[in-house]
PDB file of N, CA and C in Angstrom:
ATOM      1  N   ASP A 114       0.909  -1.156  -0.016  1.00 52.00           N
ATOM      2  CA  ASP A 114       0.000  -0.012   0.062  1.00 52.00           C
ATOM      3  C   ASP A 114       0.926   1.165   0.088  1.00 52.00           C
ATOM      4  N   ASP A 115       0.702   2.068  -0.944  1.00 61.00           N
ATOM      5  CA  ASP A 115       1.635   3.088  -1.044  1.00 61.00           C
ATOM      6  C   ASP A 115       1.300   4.315  -0.074  1.00 61.00           C
ATOM      7  N   ALA A 116       0.066   4.317   0.371  1.00 65.00           N
ATOM      8  CA  ALA A 116      -0.352   5.354   1.224  1.00 65.00           C
ATOM      9  C   ALA A 116       0.031   5.146   2.659  1.00 65.00           C
ATOM     10  N   ALA A 117       0.651   3.984   3.100  1.00 65.00           N
ATOM     11  CA  ALA A 117       1.203   3.922   4.397  1.00 65.00           C
ATOM     12  C   ALA A 117       2.515   4.500   4.667  1.00 65.00           C
ATOM     13  N   TRP A 118       2.796   5.219   5.723  1.00 64.00           N
ATOM     14  CA  TRP A 118       3.957   5.762   6.256  1.00 64.00           C
ATOM     15  C   TRP A 118       4.836   4.867   6.964  1.00 64.00           C
ATOM     16  N   ALA A 119       6.044   4.949   6.901  1.00 63.00           N
ATOM     17  CA  ALA A 119       7.100   4.139   7.487  1.00 63.00           C
ATOM     18  C   ALA A 119       8.010   5.158   8.173  1.00 63.00           C
ATOM     19  N   LEU A 120       7.585   5.533   9.370  1.00 66.00           N
ATOM     20  CA  LEU A 120       8.246   6.415  10.084  1.00 66.00           C
ATOM     21  C   LEU A 120       9.567   5.989  10.765  1.00 66.00           C
ATOM     22  N   GLY A 121       9.673   4.502  11.049  1.00 73.00           N
ATOM     23  CA  GLY A 121      10.725   4.005  11.746  1.00 73.00           C
ATOM     24  C   GLY A 121      10.552   4.323  13.255  1.00 73.00           C
ATOM     25  N   GLU A 122      11.750   4.035  13.874  1.00 78.00           N
ATOM     26  CA  GLU A 122      11.632   4.246  15.483  1.00 78.00           C
ATOM     27  C   GLU A 122      11.801   5.791  15.693  1.00 78.00           C
ATOM     28  N   PHE A 123      10.927   6.300  16.637  1.00 83.00           N
ATOM     29  CA  PHE A 123      10.986   7.544  16.970  1.00 83.00           C
ATOM     30  C   PHE A 123      10.545   7.736  18.700  1.00 83.00           C
ATOM     31  N   SER A 124      10.617   8.672  19.323  1.00 87.00           N
ATOM     32  CA  SER A 124      10.287   8.840  20.647  1.00 87.00           C
ATOM     33  C   SER A 124       9.950  10.335  20.867  1.00 87.00           C
ATOM     34  N   VAL A 125       9.274  10.431  22.087  1.00 93.00           N
ATOM     35  CA  VAL A 125       9.095  11.860  22.674  1.00 93.00           C
ATOM     36  C   VAL A 125       9.520  11.863  23.967  1.00 93.00           C
ATOM     37  N   GLU A 126      10.545  12.766  24.255  1.00 93.00           N
ATOM     38  CA  GLU A 126      11.349  12.621  25.492  1.00 93.00           C
ATOM     39  C   GLU A 126      11.209  13.934  26.273  1.00 93.00           C
ATOM     40  N   TYR A 127      11.453  13.902  27.603  1.00 96.00           N
ATOM     41  CA  TYR A 127      11.523  14.993  28.671  1.00 96.00           C
ATOM     42  C   TYR A 127      12.793  14.787  29.367  1.00 96.00           C
ATOM     43  N   LEU A 128      13.617  15.825  29.474  1.00 94.00           N
ATOM     44  CA  LEU A 128      14.829  15.761  30.286  1.00 94.00           C
ATOM     45  C   LEU A 128      14.851  16.898  31.182  1.00 94.00           C
ATOM     46  N   LYS A 129      14.984  16.767  32.430  1.00 97.00           N
ATOM     47  CA  LYS A 129      15.082  17.707  33.589  1.00 97.00           C
ATOM     48  C   LYS A 129      16.415  17.688  34.237  1.00 97.00           C
ATOM     49  N   ARG A 130      17.117  18.782  34.315  1.00 96.00           N
ATOM     50  CA  ARG A 130      18.327  18.922  35.127  1.00 96.00           C
ATOM     51  C   ARG A 130      17.970  19.246  36.508  1.00 96.00           C
ATOM     52  N   LEU A 131      18.360  18.335  37.422  1.00 97.00           N
ATOM     53  CA  LEU A 131      18.118  18.625  38.928  1.00 97.00           C
ATOM     54  C   LEU A 131      19.344  19.298  39.552  1.00 97.00           C
ATOM     55  N   SER A 132      20.383  19.105  39.077  1.00 96.00           N
ATOM     56  CA  SER A 132      21.812  19.797  39.524  1.00 96.00           C
ATOM     57  C   SER A 132      22.695  19.766  38.413  1.00 96.00           C
ATOM     58  N   PRO A 133      23.852  20.431  38.736  1.00 95.00           N
ATOM     59  CA  PRO A 133      24.917  20.356  37.596  1.00 95.00           C
ATOM     60  C   PRO A 133      25.429  18.876  37.307  1.00 95.00           C
ATOM     61  N   HIS A 134      25.146  17.879  38.220  1.00 96.00           N
ATOM     62  CA  HIS A 134      25.619  16.506  37.958  1.00 96.00           C
ATOM     63  C   HIS A 134      24.497  15.592  37.808  1.00 96.00           C
ATOM     64  N   TRP A 135      23.280  16.044  38.094  1.00 97.00           N
ATOM     65  CA  TRP A 135      22.154  14.924  37.980  1.00 97.00           C
ATOM     66  C   TRP A 135      21.024  15.492  37.034  1.00 97.00           C
ATOM     67  N   ARG A 136      20.622  14.499  36.243  1.00 96.00           N
ATOM     68  CA  ARG A 136      19.361  14.855  35.252  1.00 96.00           C
ATOM     69  C   ARG A 136      18.511  13.590  35.365  1.00 96.00           C
ATOM     70  N   VAL A 137      17.101  13.855  35.201  1.00 97.00           N
ATOM     71  CA  VAL A 137      16.176  12.763  34.993  1.00 97.00           C
ATOM     72  C   VAL A 137      15.522  12.927  33.651  1.00 97.00           C
ATOM     73  N   ASN A 138      15.029  11.632  33.066  1.00 95.00           N
ATOM     74  CA  ASN A 138      14.490  11.665  31.905  1.00 95.00           C
ATOM     75  C   ASN A 138      13.258  10.740  31.777  1.00 95.00           C
ATOM     76  N   LEU A 139      12.431  11.068  30.925  1.00 96.00           N
ATOM     77  CA  LEU A 139      11.186  10.353  30.816  1.00 96.00           C
ATOM     78  C   LEU A 139      10.848  10.255  29.435  1.00 96.00           C
ATOM     79  N   ALA A 140      10.567   9.187  28.594  1.00 94.00           N
ATOM     80  CA  ALA A 140      10.253   9.082  27.220  1.00 94.00           C
ATOM     81  C   ALA A 140       9.299   8.030  26.904  1.00 94.00           C
ATOM     82  N   ILE A 141       8.514   8.237  25.875  1.00 92.00           N
ATOM     83  CA  ILE A 141       7.692   7.109  25.278  1.00 92.00           C
ATOM     84  C   ILE A 141       8.329   6.941  23.809  1.00 92.00           C
ATOM     85  N   GLU A 142       8.786   5.650  23.712  1.00 88.00           N
ATOM     86  CA  GLU A 142       9.360   5.331  22.297  1.00 88.00           C
ATOM     87  C   GLU A 142       8.950   4.013  21.820  1.00 88.00           C
ATOM     88  N   GLY A 143       9.124   3.948  20.348  1.00 84.00           N
ATOM     89  CA  GLY A 143       8.632   2.722  19.823  1.00 84.00           C
ATOM     90  C   GLY A 143       8.479   2.959  18.298  1.00 84.00           C
ATOM     91  N   GLY A 144       7.958   1.944  17.540  1.00 74.00           N
ATOM     92  CA  GLY A 144       7.869   1.963  16.061  1.00 74.00           C
ATOM     93  C   GLY A 144       9.175   1.422  15.459  1.00 74.00           C
ATOM     94  N   GLU A 145       9.998   0.780  16.174  1.00 70.00           N
ATOM     95  CA  GLU A 145      11.292   0.281  15.697  1.00 70.00           C
ATOM     96  C   GLU A 145      11.146  -0.763  14.503  1.00 70.00           C
ATOM     97  N   THR A 146      10.107  -1.535  14.461  1.00 67.00           N
ATOM     98  CA  THR A 146       9.865  -2.555  13.404  1.00 67.00           C
ATOM     99  C   THR A 146       8.726  -2.019  12.495  1.00 67.00           C
ATOM    100  N   GLY A 147       8.139  -0.944  12.871  1.00 64.00           N
ATOM    101  CA  GLY A 147       7.103  -0.380  12.030  1.00 64.00           C
ATOM    102  C   GLY A 147       5.675  -0.729  12.593  1.00 64.00           C
ATOM    103  N   ALA A 148       5.793  -1.761  13.578  1.00 64.00           N
ATOM    104  CA  ALA A 148       4.487  -2.082  14.218  1.00 64.00           C
ATOM    105  C   ALA A 148       3.981  -1.089  15.245  1.00 64.00           C
ATOM    106  N   PRO A 149       2.662  -0.698  15.240  1.00 66.00           N
ATOM    107  CA  PRO A 149       2.271   0.258  15.959  1.00 66.00           C
ATOM    108  C   PRO A 149       1.874  -0.207  17.435  1.00 66.00           C
ATOM    109  N   ASP A 150       2.222  -1.523  17.806  1.00 73.00           N
ATOM    110  CA  ASP A 150       1.971  -2.015  19.094  1.00 73.00           C
ATOM    111  C   ASP A 150       3.246  -2.545  19.812  1.00 73.00           C
ATOM    112  N   GLU A 151       4.350  -1.639  19.616  1.00 80.00           N
ATOM    113  CA  GLU A 151       5.647  -2.011  20.276  1.00 80.00           C
ATOM    114  C   GLU A 151       6.144  -0.688  20.872  1.00 80.00           C
ATOM    115  N   TRP A 152       5.511  -0.289  21.923  1.00 85.00           N
ATOM    116  CA  TRP A 152       5.778   0.990  22.463  1.00 85.00           C
ATOM    117  C   TRP A 152       6.256   0.822  23.897  1.00 85.00           C
ATOM    118  N   ASP A 153       7.257   1.598  24.312  1.00 89.00           N
ATOM    119  CA  ASP A 153       7.708   1.533  25.738  1.00 89.00           C
ATOM    120  C   ASP A 153       7.751   2.844  26.401  1.00 89.00           C
ATOM    121  N   LEU A 154       7.554   2.785  27.806  1.00 92.00           N
ATOM    122  CA  LEU A 154       7.721   3.988  28.649  1.00 92.00           C
ATOM    123  C   LEU A 154       9.125   3.872  29.429  1.00 92.00           C
ATOM    124  N   VAL A 155      10.157   4.695  28.992  1.00 93.00           N
ATOM    125  CA  VAL A 155      11.364   4.828  29.552  1.00 93.00           C
ATOM    126  C   VAL A 155      11.456   6.049  30.545  1.00 93.00           C
ATOM    127  N   SER A 156      12.183   5.527  31.589  1.00 96.00           N
ATOM    128  CA  SER A 156      12.498   6.515  32.693  1.00 96.00           C
ATOM    129  C   SER A 156      13.906   6.329  33.135  1.00 96.00           C
ATOM    130  N   GLY A 157      14.659   7.177  33.593  1.00 96.00           N
ATOM    131  CA  GLY A 157      16.009   7.114  33.853  1.00 96.00           C
ATOM    132  C   GLY A 157      16.711   8.391  34.593  1.00 96.00           C
ATOM    133  N   VAL A 158      17.876   8.075  34.847  1.00 97.00           N
ATOM    134  CA  VAL A 158      18.709   9.093  35.486  1.00 97.00           C
ATOM    135  C   VAL A 158      20.107   9.298  34.804  1.00 97.00           C
ATOM    136  N   GLN A 159      20.661  10.357  34.779  1.00 96.00           N
ATOM    137  CA  GLN A 159      21.959  10.659  34.037  1.00 96.00           C
ATOM    138  C   GLN A 159      22.829  11.309  35.206  1.00 96.00           C
ATOM    139  N   TRP A 160      23.993  10.742  35.273  1.00 97.00           N
ATOM    140  CA  TRP A 160      25.058  11.311  36.295  1.00 97.00           C
ATOM    141  C   TRP A 160      26.156  11.697  35.528  1.00 97.00           C
ATOM    142  N   ARG A 161      26.502  13.043  35.667  1.00 96.00           N
ATOM    143  CA  ARG A 161      27.623  13.659  34.946  1.00 96.00           C
ATOM    144  C   ARG A 161      28.879  13.283  35.962  1.00 96.00           C
ATOM    145  N   VAL A 162      29.663  12.483  35.392  1.00 95.00           N
ATOM    146  CA  VAL A 162      30.896  11.898  36.096  1.00 95.00           C
ATOM    147  C   VAL A 162      32.029  13.137  35.909  1.00 95.00           C
ATOM    148  N   SER A 163      32.095  13.476  34.688  1.00 94.00           N
ATOM    149  CA  SER A 163      33.136  14.584  34.459  1.00 94.00           C
ATOM    150  C   SER A 163      32.588  15.411  33.394  1.00 94.00           C
ATOM    151  N   GLU A 164      33.378  16.350  32.983  1.00 91.00           N
ATOM    152  CA  GLU A 164      32.981  17.357  31.836  1.00 91.00           C
ATOM    153  C   GLU A 164      32.462  16.688  30.526  1.00 91.00           C
ATOM    154  N   HIS A 165      33.028  15.490  30.203  1.00 94.00           N
ATOM    155  CA  HIS A 165      32.909  14.834  29.130  1.00 94.00           C
ATOM    156  C   HIS A 165      32.158  13.398  29.075  1.00 94.00           C
ATOM    157  N   VAL A 166      31.929  12.967  30.453  1.00 96.00           N
ATOM    158  CA  VAL A 166      31.468  11.713  30.519  1.00 96.00           C
ATOM    159  C   VAL A 166      30.167  11.686  31.437  1.00 96.00           C
ATOM    160  N   ASP A 167      29.121  11.075  31.005  1.00 95.00           N
ATOM    161  CA  ASP A 167      27.915  10.760  31.734  1.00 95.00           C
ATOM    162  C   ASP A 167      27.559   9.252  31.877  1.00 95.00           C
ATOM    163  N   LEU A 168      27.002   8.817  32.913  1.00 97.00           N
ATOM    164  CA  LEU A 168      26.562   7.581  33.063  1.00 97.00           C
ATOM    165  C   LEU A 168      24.935   7.592  32.985  1.00 97.00           C
ATOM    166  N   ARG A 169      24.513   6.755  32.300  1.00 95.00           N
ATOM    167  CA  ARG A 169      23.010   6.783  32.103  1.00 95.00           C
ATOM    168  C   ARG A 169      22.453   5.420  32.628  1.00 95.00           C
ATOM    169  N   PHE A 170      21.403   5.426  33.441  1.00 96.00           N
ATOM    170  CA  PHE A 170      20.670   4.335  33.793  1.00 96.00           C
ATOM    171  C   PHE A 170      19.317   4.509  33.533  1.00 96.00           C
ATOM    172  N   ASP A 171      18.752   3.548  32.618  1.00 94.00           N
ATOM    173  CA  ASP A 171      17.287   3.624  32.226  1.00 94.00           C
ATOM    174  C   ASP A 171      16.605   2.460  32.447  1.00 94.00           C
ATOM    175  N   ASN A 172      15.167   2.649  32.545  1.00 94.00           N
ATOM    176  CA  ASN A 172      14.312   1.475  32.850  1.00 94.00           C
ATOM    177  C   ASN A 172      13.228   1.567  31.858  1.00 94.00           C
ATOM    178  N   ALA A 173      13.042   0.531  30.999  1.00 91.00           N
ATOM    179  CA  ALA A 173      12.106   0.633  29.900  1.00 91.00           C
ATOM    180  C   ALA A 173      10.950  -0.493  30.323  1.00 91.00           C
ATOM    181  N   ILE A 174       9.737   0.026  30.235  1.00 91.00           N
ATOM    182  CA  ILE A 174       8.561  -0.830  30.684  1.00 91.00           C
ATOM    183  C   ILE A 174       7.696  -0.907  29.250  1.00 91.00           C
ATOM    184  N   GLY A 175       7.351  -2.141  28.751  1.00 89.00           N
ATOM    185  CA  GLY A 175       6.517  -2.299  27.647  1.00 89.00           C
ATOM    186  C   GLY A 175       5.038  -1.784  27.884  1.00 89.00           C
ATOM    187  N   ILE A 176       4.444  -0.928  27.131  1.00 87.00           N
ATOM    188  CA  ILE A 176       2.982  -0.411  27.428  1.00 87.00           C
ATOM    189  C   ILE A 176       2.093  -0.987  26.506  1.00 87.00           C
ATOM    190  N   MET A 177       2.621  -1.719  25.498  1.00 83.00           N
ATOM    191  CA  MET A 177       1.713  -2.392  24.291  1.00 83.00           C
ATOM    192  C   MET A 177       2.023  -3.790  24.344  1.00 83.00           C
ATOM    193  N   PRO A 178       1.106  -4.576  23.661  1.00 78.00           N
ATOM    194  CA  PRO A 178       1.246  -6.006  23.777  1.00 78.00           C
ATOM    195  C   PRO A 178       2.453  -6.649  23.241  1.00 78.00           C
ATOM    196  N   LYS A 179       2.990  -6.238  22.108  1.00 77.00           N
ATOM    197  CA  LYS A 179       4.325  -6.787  21.475  1.00 77.00           C
ATOM    198  C   LYS A 179       5.562  -6.226  22.203  1.00 77.00           C
ATOM    199  N   ALA A 180       5.330  -5.213  23.017  1.00 79.00           N
ATOM    200  CA  ALA A 180       6.741  -4.685  23.541  1.00 79.00           C
ATOM    201  C   ALA A 180       7.325  -5.531  24.600  1.00 79.00           C
ATOM    202  N   THR A 181       8.629  -5.473  24.834  1.00 79.00           N
ATOM    203  CA  THR A 181       9.426  -6.072  25.800  1.00 79.00           C
ATOM    204  C   THR A 181       8.716  -5.690  27.260  1.00 79.00           C
ATOM    205  N   ASP A 182       8.588  -6.499  28.126  1.00 86.00           N
ATOM    206  CA  ASP A 182       7.902  -6.330  29.376  1.00 86.00           C
ATOM    207  C   ASP A 182       8.718  -5.410  30.204  1.00 86.00           C
ATOM    208  N   TRP A 183      10.125  -5.655  30.300  1.00 90.00           N
ATOM    209  CA  TRP A 183      11.021  -4.888  31.154  1.00 90.00           C
ATOM    210  C   TRP A 183      12.397  -4.838  30.637  1.00 90.00           C
ATOM    211  N   ALA A 184      12.900  -3.717  30.412  1.00 90.00           N
ATOM    212  CA  ALA A 184      14.292  -3.683  29.931  1.00 90.00           C
ATOM    213  C   ALA A 184      15.235  -2.770  30.571  1.00 90.00           C
ATOM    214  N   PRO A 185      16.011  -3.149  31.460  1.00 93.00           N
ATOM    215  CA  PRO A 185      16.900  -2.204  32.272  1.00 93.00           C
ATOM    216  C   PRO A 185      18.056  -1.929  31.292  1.00 93.00           C
ATOM    217  N   GLN A 186      18.634  -0.692  31.314  1.00 92.00           N
ATOM    218  CA  GLN A 186      19.735  -0.189  30.441  1.00 92.00           C
ATOM    219  C   GLN A 186      20.666   0.602  31.252  1.00 92.00           C
ATOM    220  N   ILE A 187      22.049   0.407  30.891  1.00 96.00           N
ATOM    221  CA  ILE A 187      23.070   1.159  31.271  1.00 96.00           C
ATOM    222  C   ILE A 187      23.899   1.590  30.247  1.00 96.00           C
ATOM    223  N   GLY A 188      24.327   2.919  30.221  1.00 95.00           N
ATOM    224  CA  GLY A 188      25.002   3.391  29.290  1.00 95.00           C
ATOM    225  C   GLY A 188      26.061   4.521  29.579  1.00 95.00           C
ATOM    226  N   VAL A 189      26.985   4.684  28.601  1.00 96.00           N
ATOM    227  CA  VAL A 189      27.944   5.892  28.995  1.00 96.00           C
ATOM    228  C   VAL A 189      27.956   6.680  27.826  1.00 96.00           C
ATOM    229  N   LEU A 190      27.696   8.035  28.077  1.00 92.00           N
ATOM    230  CA  LEU A 190      27.777   9.108  27.127  1.00 92.00           C
ATOM    231  C   LEU A 190      29.085   9.738  27.127  1.00 92.00           C
ATOM    232  N   VAL A 191      29.757   9.832  25.920  1.00 95.00           N
ATOM    233  CA  VAL A 191      30.984  10.523  26.032  1.00 95.00           C
ATOM    234  C   VAL A 191      30.893  11.638  24.960  1.00 95.00           C
ATOM    235  N   ARG A 192      31.121  12.921  25.419  1.00 90.00           N
ATOM    236  CA  ARG A 192      31.197  14.157  24.666  1.00 90.00           C
ATOM    237  C   ARG A 192      32.569  14.381  24.250  1.00 90.00           C
ATOM    238  N   ILE A 193      32.828  14.530  22.841  1.00 92.00           N
ATOM    239  CA  ILE A 193      34.215  14.905  22.292  1.00 92.00           C
ATOM    240  C   ILE A 193      34.156  16.370  21.990  1.00 92.00           C
ATOM    241  N   PRO A 194      35.023  17.078  22.667  1.00 85.00           N
ATOM    242  CA  PRO A 194      35.247  18.438  22.293  1.00 85.00           C
ATOM    243  C   PRO A 194      35.628  18.774  21.014  1.00 85.00           C
ATOM    244  N   HIS A 195      35.252  19.839  20.226  1.00 82.00           N
ATOM    245  CA  HIS A 195      35.622  20.002  18.971  1.00 82.00           C
ATOM    246  C   HIS A 195      36.268  21.468  18.822  1.00 82.00           C
TER     247      HIS A 195
END
């Protein structure tokens, strides 16, 4: 069907800075496979370890039938100065 849109994965996110070192985030994300029933609610915190490194701890909970029930995530964000 040529009328169907294929947007791919996307999300709507909110990020709030609590202090120079701590931030919290909340997001609704999905659509990775194009299916309208794979959406997650993601919450998490970010801790700025140094000027260029953040640690991120997220928790994703599936809110639609085909989404993963629970997916904890840990990540490192590195900013490279230019």
